[in-house]
Every structure is written in C-alpha cells, then in structure tokens.
PDB file of C-alpha atoms in Angstrom:
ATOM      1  CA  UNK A   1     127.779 164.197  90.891  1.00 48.00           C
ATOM      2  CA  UNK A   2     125.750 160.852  90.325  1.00 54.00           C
ATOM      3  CA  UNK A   3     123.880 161.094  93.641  1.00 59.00           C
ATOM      4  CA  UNK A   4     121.499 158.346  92.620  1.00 58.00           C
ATOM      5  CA  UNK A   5     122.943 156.221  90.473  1.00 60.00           C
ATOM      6  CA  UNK A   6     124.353 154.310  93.418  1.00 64.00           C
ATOM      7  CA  UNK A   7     121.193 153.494  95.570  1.00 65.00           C
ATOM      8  CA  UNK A   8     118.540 151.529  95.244  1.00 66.00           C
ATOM      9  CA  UNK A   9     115.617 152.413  93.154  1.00 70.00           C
ATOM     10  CA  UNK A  10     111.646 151.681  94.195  1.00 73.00           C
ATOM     11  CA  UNK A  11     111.566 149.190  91.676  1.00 78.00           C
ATOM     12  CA  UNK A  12     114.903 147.603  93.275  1.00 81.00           C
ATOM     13  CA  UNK A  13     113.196 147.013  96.525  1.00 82.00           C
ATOM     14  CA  UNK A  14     110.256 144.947  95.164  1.00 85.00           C
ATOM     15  CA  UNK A  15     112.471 142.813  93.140  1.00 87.00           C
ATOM     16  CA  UNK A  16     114.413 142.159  96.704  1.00 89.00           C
ATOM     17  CA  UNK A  17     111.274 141.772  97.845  1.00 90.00           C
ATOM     18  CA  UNK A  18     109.983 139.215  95.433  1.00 94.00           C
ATOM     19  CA  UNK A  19     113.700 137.479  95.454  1.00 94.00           C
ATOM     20  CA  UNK A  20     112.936 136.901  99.468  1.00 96.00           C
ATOM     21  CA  UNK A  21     110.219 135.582  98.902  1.00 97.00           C
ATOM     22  CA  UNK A  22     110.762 133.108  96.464  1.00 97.00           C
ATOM     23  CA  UNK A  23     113.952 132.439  98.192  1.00 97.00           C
ATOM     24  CA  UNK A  24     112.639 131.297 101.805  1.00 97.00           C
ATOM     25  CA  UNK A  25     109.500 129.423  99.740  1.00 97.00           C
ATOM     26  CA  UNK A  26     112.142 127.280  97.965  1.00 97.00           C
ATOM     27  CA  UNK A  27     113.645 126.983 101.130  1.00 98.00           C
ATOM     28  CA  UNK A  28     110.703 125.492 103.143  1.00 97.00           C
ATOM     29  CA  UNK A  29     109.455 124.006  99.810  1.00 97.00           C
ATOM     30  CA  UNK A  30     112.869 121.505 100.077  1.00 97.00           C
ATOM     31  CA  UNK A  31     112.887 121.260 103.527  1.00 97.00           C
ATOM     32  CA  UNK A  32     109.789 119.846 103.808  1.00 96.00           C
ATOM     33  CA  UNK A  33     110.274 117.300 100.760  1.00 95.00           C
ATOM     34  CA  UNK A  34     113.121 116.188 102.230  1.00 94.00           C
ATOM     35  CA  UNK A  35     111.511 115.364 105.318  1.00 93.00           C
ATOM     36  CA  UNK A  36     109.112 113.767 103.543  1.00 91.00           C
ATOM     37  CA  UNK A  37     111.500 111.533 101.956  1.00 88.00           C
ATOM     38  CA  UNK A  38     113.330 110.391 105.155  1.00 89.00           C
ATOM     39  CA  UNK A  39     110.149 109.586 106.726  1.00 87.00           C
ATOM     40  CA  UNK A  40     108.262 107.723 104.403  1.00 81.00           C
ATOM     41  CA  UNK A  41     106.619 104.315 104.851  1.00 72.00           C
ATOM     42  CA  UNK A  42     107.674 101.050 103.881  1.00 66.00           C
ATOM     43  CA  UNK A  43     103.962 100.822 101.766  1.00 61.00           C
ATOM     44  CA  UNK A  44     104.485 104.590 100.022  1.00 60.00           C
ATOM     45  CA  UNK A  45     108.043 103.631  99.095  1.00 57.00           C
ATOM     46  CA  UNK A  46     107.240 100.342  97.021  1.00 62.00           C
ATOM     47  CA  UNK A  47     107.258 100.844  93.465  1.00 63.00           C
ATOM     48  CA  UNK A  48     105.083  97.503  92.751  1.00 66.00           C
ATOM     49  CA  UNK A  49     102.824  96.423  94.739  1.00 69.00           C
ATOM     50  CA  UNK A  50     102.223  92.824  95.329  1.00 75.00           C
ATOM     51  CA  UNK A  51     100.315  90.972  92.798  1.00 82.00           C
ATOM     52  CA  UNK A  52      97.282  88.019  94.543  1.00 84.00           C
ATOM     53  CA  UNK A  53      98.137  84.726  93.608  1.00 88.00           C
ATOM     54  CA  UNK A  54      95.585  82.446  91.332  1.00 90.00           C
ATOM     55  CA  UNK A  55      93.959  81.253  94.969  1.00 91.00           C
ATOM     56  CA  UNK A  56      93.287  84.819  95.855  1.00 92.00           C
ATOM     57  CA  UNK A  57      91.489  85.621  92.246  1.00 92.00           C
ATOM     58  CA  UNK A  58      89.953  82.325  92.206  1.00 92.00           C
ATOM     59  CA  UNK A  59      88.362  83.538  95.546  1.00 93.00           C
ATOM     60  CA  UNK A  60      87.547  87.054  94.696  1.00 93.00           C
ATOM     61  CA  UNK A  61      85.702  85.737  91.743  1.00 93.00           C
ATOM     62  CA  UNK A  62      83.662  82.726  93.773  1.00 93.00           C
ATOM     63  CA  UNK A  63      82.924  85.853  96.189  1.00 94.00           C
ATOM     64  CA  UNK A  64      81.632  87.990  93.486  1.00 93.00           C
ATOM     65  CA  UNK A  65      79.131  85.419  92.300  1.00 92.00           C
ATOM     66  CA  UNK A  66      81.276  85.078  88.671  1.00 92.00           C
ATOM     67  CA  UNK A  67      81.168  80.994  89.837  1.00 92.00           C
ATOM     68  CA  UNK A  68      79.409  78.884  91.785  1.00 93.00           C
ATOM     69  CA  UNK A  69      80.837  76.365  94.759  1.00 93.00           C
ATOM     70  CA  UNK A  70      80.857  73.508  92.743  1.00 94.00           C
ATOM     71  CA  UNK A  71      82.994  75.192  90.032  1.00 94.00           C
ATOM     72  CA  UNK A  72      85.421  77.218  92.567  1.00 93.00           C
ATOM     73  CA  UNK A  73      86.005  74.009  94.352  1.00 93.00           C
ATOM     74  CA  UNK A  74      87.016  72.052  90.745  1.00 93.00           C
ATOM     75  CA  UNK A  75      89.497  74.875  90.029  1.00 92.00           C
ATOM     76  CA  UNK A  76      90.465  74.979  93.082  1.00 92.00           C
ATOM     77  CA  UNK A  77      91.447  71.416  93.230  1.00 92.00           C
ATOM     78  CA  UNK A  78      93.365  71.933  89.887  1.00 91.00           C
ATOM     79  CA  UNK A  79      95.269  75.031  91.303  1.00 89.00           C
ATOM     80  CA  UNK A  80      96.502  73.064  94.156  1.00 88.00           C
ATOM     81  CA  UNK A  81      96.984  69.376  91.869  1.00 88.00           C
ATOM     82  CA  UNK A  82      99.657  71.697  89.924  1.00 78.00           C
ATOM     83  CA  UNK A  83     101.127  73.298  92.154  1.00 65.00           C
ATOM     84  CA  UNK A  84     102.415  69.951  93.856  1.00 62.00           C
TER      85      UNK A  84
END
C-alpha cells in the first residue's frame, strides 16, 4: 500500500542536485567576498579620491602646452600671493 509515495522520485534527485549546487556556490561565492572585504587596500577602500590642488592643475596645464612659462609663472605668483 503506497510503496512509492514515500521515496524520492527522478525528478527529486536533480532538484537535490541543483539545490547542492547552488548551495556550496553561494557558499564559496560569500566566502570569497568576505575575504575580499577584510583584505582590501587602503586605496580600493576610499570613496573619494583626493582632489590636486590649483599648483598641481596650474602645472598639468603649463605641461600640456595650454600656457606658456611666462604666463604659468604670473599665475603662479598669484596662487602663492593669496595663499599667504
């Protein structure tokens, strides 16, 4: 009397299957993103990086050719006049 409606079916054993699966992928999945996360860098954890000062663009822009000496050295002079 009900011999099989106790055991597992075919079907039953891929859905185990598939449940194992997805269960120790999760598992790893986390594991490693927690590692991650503990071992991080200082430089990977910052949200904002550092912006250059006017100096630093001043320069960038003299070193891209956008001014010439005589121009970089007048702003220049300004930058550090107000600064003071």
């Amino acid at each position: 009397m009900y011999w099989y409606d106790h055991d597992v079916s075919g079907w039953s054993y891929v859905w185990m299957g598939f449940g194992m699966i997805l269960f120790w992928g999760l598992l790893i999945v986390g594991f490693a993103l927690a590692l991650r996360y503990l071992f991080r860098t200082e430089s990977q954890s910052r949200a904002h990086p550092v912006q250059p000062g006017p100096e630093h663009v001043l320069a960038e822009r003299f070193a891209r050719g956008e001014i010439d000496a005589k121009e970089y050295a007048d702003r220049l002079s300004v930058l550090r006049s107000a600064t003071r």
